[in-house]
mmCIF file of C-alpha atoms and ligand atoms in Angstrom:
data_model
loop_
_atom_site.group_PDB
_atom_site.id
_atom_site.type_symbol
_atom_site.label_atom_id
_atom_site.label_comp_id
_atom_site.label_asym_id
_atom_site.label_seq_id
_atom_site.Cartn_x
_atom_site.Cartn_y
_atom_site.Cartn_z
ATOM 1 C CA MET H 252 -14.428 0.295 -115.141
ATOM 2 C CA GLY H 253 -15.546 -1.856 -118.178
ATOM 3 C CA LEU H 254 -12.574 -2.240 -120.400
ATOM 4 C CA HIS H 255 -12.382 -3.622 -123.882
ATOM 5 C CA VAL H 256 -8.887 -4.823 -124.263
ATOM 6 C CA GLY H 257 -7.717 -6.718 -127.759
ATOM 7 C CA ILE H 258 -4.747 -9.014 -127.993
ATOM 8 C CA ILE H 259 -3.241 -9.678 -131.279
ATOM 9 C CA MET H 260 -1.335 -12.953 -129.919
ATOM 10 C CA ASP H 261 1.922 -13.099 -131.363
ATOM 11 C CA GLY H 262 5.154 -15.039 -131.722
ATOM 12 C CA ASN H 263 4.010 -18.630 -130.940
ATOM 13 C CA GLY H 264 6.394 -19.980 -134.200
ATOM 14 C CA ARG H 265 9.290 -17.985 -132.401
ATOM 15 C CA TRP H 266 8.384 -19.170 -129.326
ATOM 16 C CA ALA H 267 8.977 -23.350 -130.903
ATOM 17 C CA ARG H 268 11.795 -22.463 -133.005
ATOM 18 C CA ALA H 269 13.962 -21.062 -130.287
ATOM 19 C CA ARG H 270 13.162 -24.437 -128.844
ATOM 20 C CA GLY H 271 14.236 -26.509 -131.438
ATOM 21 C CA PHE H 272 9.968 -27.256 -131.577
ATOM 22 C CA MET H 273 7.867 -27.933 -134.031
ATOM 23 C CA ARG H 274 5.255 -24.729 -134.517
ATOM 24 C CA THR H 275 2.355 -26.434 -133.946
ATOM 25 C CA GLN H 276 4.405 -26.620 -130.466
ATOM 26 C CA GLY H 277 4.095 -23.276 -130.366
ATOM 27 C CA HIS H 278 0.403 -23.168 -130.736
ATOM 28 C CA LEU H 279 -0.013 -25.375 -127.986
ATOM 29 C CA GLU H 280 1.589 -23.661 -125.514
ATOM 30 C CA GLY H 281 -0.183 -20.657 -127.025
ATOM 31 C CA LEU H 282 -3.528 -21.935 -125.893
ATOM 32 C CA LYS H 283 -2.068 -22.593 -122.272
ATOM 33 C CA ALA H 284 -1.111 -19.096 -122.096
ATOM 34 C CA ALA H 285 -4.639 -17.343 -123.642
ATOM 35 C CA LYS H 286 -6.880 -19.732 -120.540
ATOM 36 C CA GLN H 287 -4.141 -18.164 -118.584
ATOM 37 C CA ILE H 288 -5.585 -14.790 -119.891
ATOM 38 C CA VAL H 289 -8.782 -15.291 -119.833
ATOM 39 C CA LYS H 290 -8.566 -16.110 -116.640
ATOM 40 C CA ALA H 291 -6.699 -13.143 -115.131
ATOM 41 C CA ALA H 292 -8.513 -11.156 -117.701
ATOM 42 C CA SER H 293 -11.952 -11.390 -115.467
ATOM 43 C CA GLY H 294 -10.431 -9.826 -112.396
ATOM 44 C CA MET H 295 -8.633 -6.607 -113.855
ATOM 45 C CA GLY H 296 -11.694 -4.900 -114.713
ATOM 46 C CA ILE H 297 -12.015 -5.732 -118.469
ATOM 47 C CA ASP H 298 -15.337 -6.249 -119.708
ATOM 48 C CA PHE H 299 -14.663 -7.253 -123.061
ATOM 49 C CA LEU H 300 -11.913 -9.601 -124.446
ATOM 50 C CA THR H 301 -11.281 -9.918 -127.704
ATOM 51 C CA LEU H 302 -8.606 -12.164 -129.229
ATOM 52 C CA TYR H 303 -6.938 -12.156 -132.585
ATOM 53 C CA VAL H 304 -6.857 -16.595 -133.069
ATOM 54 C CA PHE H 305 -6.633 -16.788 -136.968
ATOM 55 C CA SER H 306 -6.711 -13.846 -139.375
ATOM 56 C CA THR H 307 -8.326 -14.184 -142.776
ATOM 57 C CA GLU H 308 -4.798 -14.387 -144.046
ATOM 58 C CA ASN H 309 -2.957 -17.137 -141.690
ATOM 59 C CA TRP H 310 -4.733 -19.566 -144.592
ATOM 60 C CA LYS H 311 -1.327 -19.113 -146.474
ATOM 61 C CA ARG H 312 0.119 -21.418 -144.165
ATOM 62 C CA THR H 313 0.915 -25.103 -144.496
ATOM 63 C CA ALA H 314 -2.189 -27.456 -143.970
ATOM 64 C CA GLU H 315 -0.759 -29.244 -140.973
ATOM 65 C CA GLU H 316 -0.329 -25.940 -139.701
ATOM 66 C CA VAL H 317 -4.206 -24.590 -140.209
ATOM 67 C CA GLY H 318 -5.535 -27.705 -139.697
ATOM 68 C CA PHE H 319 -3.806 -28.173 -135.871
ATOM 69 C CA ILE H 320 -5.062 -24.821 -135.177
ATOM 70 C CA MET H 321 -8.092 -25.383 -135.778
ATOM 71 C CA GLY H 322 -8.452 -28.365 -133.709
ATOM 72 C CA LEU H 323 -7.357 -26.785 -130.878
ATOM 73 C CA VAL H 324 -9.448 -24.048 -131.136
ATOM 74 C CA ARG H 325 -12.469 -27.019 -130.839
ATOM 75 C CA GLN H 326 -10.340 -28.531 -128.166
ATOM 76 C CA TYR H 327 -10.522 -24.815 -126.112
ATOM 77 C CA LEU H 328 -14.178 -24.505 -127.136
ATOM 78 C CA LYS H 329 -15.342 -28.100 -125.925
ATOM 79 C CA ALA H 330 -12.756 -28.090 -123.085
ATOM 80 C CA GLU H 331 -13.685 -24.477 -121.258
ATOM 81 C CA PHE H 332 -17.828 -24.247 -121.052
ATOM 82 C CA THR H 333 -17.645 -25.127 -117.186
ATOM 83 C CA PHE H 334 -14.988 -23.072 -116.285
ATOM 84 C CA CYS H 335 -17.270 -20.422 -118.530
ATOM 85 C CA ARG H 336 -19.971 -21.183 -117.167
ATOM 86 C CA GLU H 337 -18.722 -21.192 -113.081
ATOM 87 C CA ASN H 338 -17.474 -17.757 -114.417
ATOM 88 C CA HIS H 339 -20.093 -15.950 -116.121
ATOM 89 C CA ILE H 340 -17.963 -16.137 -119.126
ATOM 90 C CA ARG H 341 -20.100 -14.861 -122.577
ATOM 91 C CA VAL H 342 -18.227 -16.343 -125.818
ATOM 92 C CA ARG H 343 -18.805 -14.902 -129.324
ATOM 93 C CA HIS H 344 -17.101 -14.847 -132.629
ATOM 94 C CA THR H 345 -16.050 -12.283 -134.879
ATOM 95 C CA GLY H 346 -14.752 -12.778 -138.309
ATOM 96 C CA ASP H 347 -16.113 -14.864 -141.676
ATOM 97 C CA LEU H 348 -18.057 -18.029 -140.250
ATOM 98 C CA SER H 349 -19.005 -19.140 -143.837
ATOM 99 C CA ARG H 350 -15.379 -19.946 -144.391
ATOM 100 C CA LEU H 351 -14.344 -21.975 -142.232
ATOM 101 C CA PRO H 352 -14.617 -25.698 -141.935
ATOM 102 C CA PRO H 353 -18.055 -26.708 -140.251
ATOM 103 C CA ASP H 354 -17.314 -28.582 -137.334
ATOM 104 C CA VAL H 355 -15.530 -25.740 -136.247
ATOM 105 C CA VAL H 356 -18.342 -23.429 -137.081
ATOM 106 C CA LYS H 357 -20.476 -26.234 -135.198
ATOM 107 C CA ASP H 358 -18.657 -25.701 -132.158
ATOM 108 C CA ILE H 359 -18.182 -21.966 -132.404
ATOM 109 C CA VAL H 360 -22.007 -21.814 -132.973
ATOM 110 C CA ASP H 361 -22.992 -23.989 -130.040
ATOM 111 C CA VAL H 362 -20.424 -22.275 -127.406
ATOM 112 C CA CYS H 363 -21.699 -18.910 -127.993
ATOM 113 C CA ARG H 364 -25.943 -19.979 -128.076
ATOM 114 C CA ASP H 365 -24.625 -22.083 -124.569
ATOM 115 C CA THR H 366 -22.928 -18.768 -122.763
ATOM 116 C CA GLU H 367 -25.136 -16.442 -124.080
ATOM 117 C CA ALA H 368 -27.551 -15.805 -120.900
ATOM 118 C CA PHE H 369 -23.651 -15.488 -119.054
ATOM 119 C CA THR H 370 -23.630 -11.433 -117.867
ATOM 120 C CA GLY H 371 -19.434 -11.842 -116.541
ATOM 121 C CA MET H 372 -16.855 -10.959 -119.193
ATOM 122 C CA GLN H 373 -17.619 -11.218 -122.446
ATOM 123 C CA VAL H 374 -14.538 -13.053 -124.779
ATOM 124 C CA ILE H 375 -14.467 -12.900 -128.500
ATOM 125 C CA LEU H 376 -12.875 -15.032 -130.486
ATOM 126 C CA ALA H 377 -11.450 -13.619 -133.623
ATOM 127 C CA LEU H 378 -11.008 -16.609 -135.618
ATOM 128 C CA ASN H 379 -11.078 -16.113 -139.511
ATOM 129 C CA TYR H 380 -11.180 -12.324 -139.196
ATOM 130 C CA GLY H 381 -9.793 -9.596 -140.943
ATOM 131 C CA GLY H 382 -10.407 -6.197 -140.469
ATOM 132 C CA ARG H 383 -11.088 -5.071 -144.338
ATOM 133 C CA ASP H 384 -13.077 -8.161 -144.582
ATOM 134 C CA GLU H 385 -15.271 -7.176 -141.308
ATOM 135 C CA ILE H 386 -15.781 -4.252 -143.161
ATOM 136 C CA VAL H 387 -17.071 -5.427 -146.804
ATOM 137 C CA ARG H 388 -19.209 -7.818 -145.153
ATOM 138 C CA ALA H 389 -20.791 -4.692 -142.986
ATOM 139 C CA VAL H 390 -21.199 -2.813 -145.908
ATOM 140 C CA ASN H 391 -22.781 -5.770 -147.985
ATOM 141 C CA LYS H 392 -25.234 -6.699 -145.311
ATOM 142 C CA ALA H 393 -25.989 -2.729 -145.030
ATOM 143 C CA LEU H 394 -27.039 -3.012 -148.698
ATOM 144 C CA THR H 395 -29.027 -5.902 -148.626
ATOM 145 C CA GLY H 396 -32.775 -5.402 -149.623
ATOM 146 C CA VAL H 397 -32.176 -2.215 -150.490
ATOM 147 C CA SER H 398 -32.892 -1.004 -154.194
ATOM 148 C CA GLY H 399 -30.902 1.621 -156.510
ATOM 149 C CA ASN H 400 -29.466 4.136 -154.262
ATOM 150 C CA ALA H 401 -32.002 4.211 -150.789
ATOM 151 C CA LEU H 402 -29.200 4.216 -148.874
ATOM 152 C CA GLU H 403 -26.806 6.478 -148.032
ATOM 153 C CA ILE H 404 -23.553 4.938 -146.162
ATOM 154 C CA ASN H 405 -22.344 6.517 -143.342
ATOM 155 C CA GLU H 406 -20.069 5.381 -140.583
ATOM 156 C CA ASN H 407 -23.467 4.942 -138.553
ATOM 157 C CA VAL H 408 -24.317 2.518 -140.928
ATOM 158 C CA ILE H 409 -21.147 0.982 -141.156
ATOM 159 C CA ALA H 410 -20.737 0.449 -137.396
ATOM 160 C CA ASP H 411 -24.266 -0.900 -136.996
ATOM 161 C CA HIS H 412 -22.967 -4.047 -139.514
ATOM 162 C CA LEU H 413 -19.956 -5.015 -138.012
ATOM 163 C CA ASP H 414 -20.158 -8.723 -136.256
ATOM 164 C CA ASN H 415 -20.904 -7.435 -132.946
ATOM 165 C CA PRO H 416 -22.437 -3.619 -132.753
ATOM 166 C CA ASP H 417 -23.390 -3.736 -129.682
ATOM 167 C CA ILE H 418 -19.582 -4.448 -128.588
ATOM 168 C CA PRO H 419 -18.125 -0.986 -127.645
ATOM 169 C CA ASP H 420 -14.730 -0.181 -129.722
ATOM 170 C CA PRO H 421 -11.661 -1.661 -127.877
ATOM 171 C CA ASP H 422 -9.890 0.805 -125.787
ATOM 172 C CA LEU H 423 -6.616 -0.825 -125.571
ATOM 173 C CA ILE H 424 -4.759 -3.283 -127.897
ATOM 174 C CA ILE H 425 -1.696 -5.113 -127.594
ATOM 175 C CA ARG H 426 0.282 -6.844 -129.534
ATOM 176 C CA THR H 427 3.312 -9.519 -128.708
ATOM 177 C CA ALA H 428 6.596 -10.645 -129.723
ATOM 178 C CA GLY H 429 7.113 -6.537 -130.787
ATOM 179 C CA GLU H 430 5.810 -5.945 -134.732
ATOM 180 C CA TYR H 431 4.662 -2.671 -134.689
ATOM 181 C CA ARG H 432 1.552 -3.536 -136.936
ATOM 182 C CA THR H 433 -1.465 -4.083 -136.998
ATOM 183 C CA SER H 434 -1.873 -7.393 -138.832
ATOM 184 C CA ASN H 435 -5.799 -6.345 -140.366
ATOM 185 C CA PHE H 436 -6.912 -6.574 -136.266
ATOM 186 C CA LEU H 437 -10.501 -4.678 -135.371
ATOM 187 C CA LEU H 438 -9.131 -1.747 -138.228
ATOM 188 C CA TRP H 439 -12.673 0.286 -137.922
ATOM 189 C CA GLU H 440 -13.432 -0.460 -133.899
ATOM 190 C CA ALA H 441 -9.356 0.455 -132.997
ATOM 191 C CA ALA H 442 -9.853 4.252 -134.912
ATOM 192 C CA TYR H 443 -9.148 5.510 -131.089
ATOM 193 C CA ALA H 444 -7.190 2.649 -129.419
ATOM 194 C CA GLU H 445 -4.365 2.587 -127.317
ATOM 195 C CA TYR H 446 -1.291 0.671 -128.702
ATOM 196 C CA TYR H 447 0.586 -1.654 -126.204
ATOM 197 C CA ILE H 448 3.717 -3.971 -127.655
ATOM 198 C CA SER H 449 5.249 -6.091 -125.905
ATOM 199 C CA GLU H 450 8.766 -7.504 -126.563
ATOM 200 C CA LYS H 451 7.392 -10.982 -125.309
ATOM 201 C CA LEU H 452 6.703 -13.991 -126.942
ATOM 202 C CA TRP H 453 2.874 -15.177 -126.466
ATOM 203 C CA PRO H 454 3.174 -18.514 -124.855
ATOM 204 C CA ASP H 455 5.619 -16.780 -122.674
ATOM 205 C CA TRP H 456 2.320 -14.142 -121.222
ATOM 206 C CA SER H 457 1.387 -14.144 -117.928
ATOM 207 C CA ASP H 458 -1.251 -12.453 -115.789
ATOM 208 C CA ALA H 459 1.304 -10.141 -114.414
ATOM 209 C CA ASP H 460 1.981 -8.844 -118.139
ATOM 210 C CA LEU H 461 -1.468 -8.559 -118.823
ATOM 211 C CA ALA H 462 -1.389 -6.390 -115.177
ATOM 212 C CA GLU H 463 1.843 -4.162 -116.940
ATOM 213 C CA ALA H 464 -0.216 -3.509 -120.183
ATOM 214 C CA ILE H 465 -3.343 -2.579 -117.698
ATOM 215 C CA GLU H 466 -1.042 -0.371 -115.759
ATOM 216 C CA ASN H 467 0.140 1.181 -118.199
ATOM 217 C CA PHE H 468 -2.834 2.002 -120.313
ATOM 218 C CA GLN H 469 -4.180 3.661 -117.157
ATOM 219 C CA LYS H 470 -0.848 6.899 -117.709
ATOM 220 C CA ARG H 471 -2.041 7.295 -120.754
ATOM 221 C CA GLU H 472 -3.830 10.503 -121.591
ATOM 222 C CA ARG H 473 -6.960 10.362 -124.315
ATOM 223 C CA ARG H 474 -7.845 12.770 -126.610
ATOM 224 C CA TYR H 475 -10.021 12.026 -129.008
ATOM 225 C CA GLY H 476 -8.999 14.529 -131.805
ATOM 226 C CA GLY H 477 -9.336 17.357 -129.336
ATOM 227 C CA VAL H 478 -7.141 18.787 -126.733
ATOM 228 C CA ARG H 479 -8.347 18.287 -123.205
ATOM 229 C CA ALA H 480 -7.346 14.786 -121.684
ATOM 230 C CA VAL H 481 -10.431 12.217 -121.602
ATOM 231 C CA SER H 482 -8.810 9.777 -118.495
ATOM 232 C CA VAL H 483 -9.141 6.302 -119.046
ATOM 233 C CA SER H 484 -12.512 5.918 -116.749
ATOM 234 C CA GLY H 485 -14.110 8.033 -119.470
ATOM 235 C CA ASN H 486 -14.248 11.384 -116.912
ATOM 236 C CA HIS H 487 -13.380 15.147 -119.223
ATOM 237 C CA HIS H 488 -10.456 17.019 -117.157
ATOM 238 C CA GLU H 489 -8.140 19.813 -117.278
HETATM 239 C C1 IPE P 701 0.799 -16.055 -133.644
HETATM 240 O O1 IPE P 701 1.675 -16.809 -133.461
HETATM 241 C C2 IPE P 701 -0.431 -17.162 -133.636
HETATM 242 C C3 IPE P 701 -1.322 -17.348 -135.072
HETATM 243 C C4 IPE P 701 -1.147 -16.533 -136.390
HETATM 244 C C5 IPE P 701 -1.986 -18.361 -135.485
HETATM 245 P P1 IPE P 701 2.410 -16.790 -135.199
HETATM 246 O O2 IPE P 701 2.317 -18.626 -135.223
HETATM 247 O O3 IPE P 701 2.710 -15.757 -136.127
HETATM 248 O O4 IPE P 701 3.897 -16.927 -134.461
HETATM 249 P P2 IPE P 701 5.264 -16.099 -135.259
HETATM 250 O O5 IPE P 701 4.994 -14.908 -135.442
HETATM 251 O O6 IPE P 701 5.639 -17.279 -136.543
HETATM 252 O O7 IPE P 701 6.585 -16.967 -134.183
HETATM 253 C C1 IPE P 702 -1.363 -11.501 -136.449
HETATM 254 O O1 IPE P 702 -0.571 -12.974 -136.462
HETATM 255 C C2 IPE P 702 -3.060 -12.782 -136.758
HETATM 256 C C3 IPE P 702 -3.392 -13.757 -134.768
HETATM 257 C C4 IPE P 702 -2.348 -13.017 -134.192
HETATM 258 C C5 IPE P 702 -3.847 -14.412 -135.101
HETATM 259 P P1 IPE P 702 0.267 -12.660 -138.098
HETATM 260 O O2 IPE P 702 1.853 -13.687 -137.434
HETATM 261 O O3 IPE P 702 -0.249 -13.899 -138.882
HETATM 262 O O4 IPE P 702 0.793 -11.117 -138.353
HETATM 263 P P2 IPE P 702 2.156 -10.899 -139.285
HETATM 264 O O5 IPE P 702 2.320 -12.087 -140.762
HETATM 265 O O6 IPE P 702 3.359 -10.937 -138.788
HETATM 266 O O7 IPE P 702 1.793 -9.737 -140.127
HETATM 267 MG MG1 MG P 703 3.031 -13.973 -136.401
#
């Protein structure tokens, strides 16, 4: 099927608050949910799974919370290599690596390199990711080494300089915890993505929720601005 699904994993803080826990506990539970969803996704015809882990705006949080999230990411990257190898999962990154702590960058670069040859599902971690930031970096990359007005920016130029130009645009973007906004996720790529909002908080998400989202997506009629529907499998029908 070759689906690309993006998930805005939201609601960790609210999950914790509802139980009288620290926000960090919510992130710990959120990581458990993420592991479960990654395991389930590869069996559901998903070829690309982009997880929104940390946005360019999330630096506004306390140093303690930010540090905790970065620590969890490192722990996850180290602990899951065997799982990735056994399940042929390739890990990739999107976002601005240059503004992340060097130890986090090293762990990301290492796991991306070590899983590069795995040909199963690709899990793209959006870490220090902002949609606007990605577009600005893409334009700057395109302009590097170009003198004067030699380069005309068009849609292809931008698309070719995004963080992972080979990855197809997302088909479905899921947001948990009931917020109806993009929060700067995949702004360019999601031009024709289908959105699915779940009221459930991210730590409460499980395989069944992902299956329900996919089932809902498969009933959508995608028209891409045209008149005829394009089925989710990509075939035109009247
Ligand atoms: C999502 O959960 C995780 C990150 C943004 C890192 P939140 O931490 O945003 O949880 P809420 O929105 O406060 O409930
Ligand atoms: C979006 O959630 C970012 C991630 C899930 C990593 P936020 O919790 O940061 O979004 P807002 O602040 O509610 O828009
Ligand atoms: Mg939130």
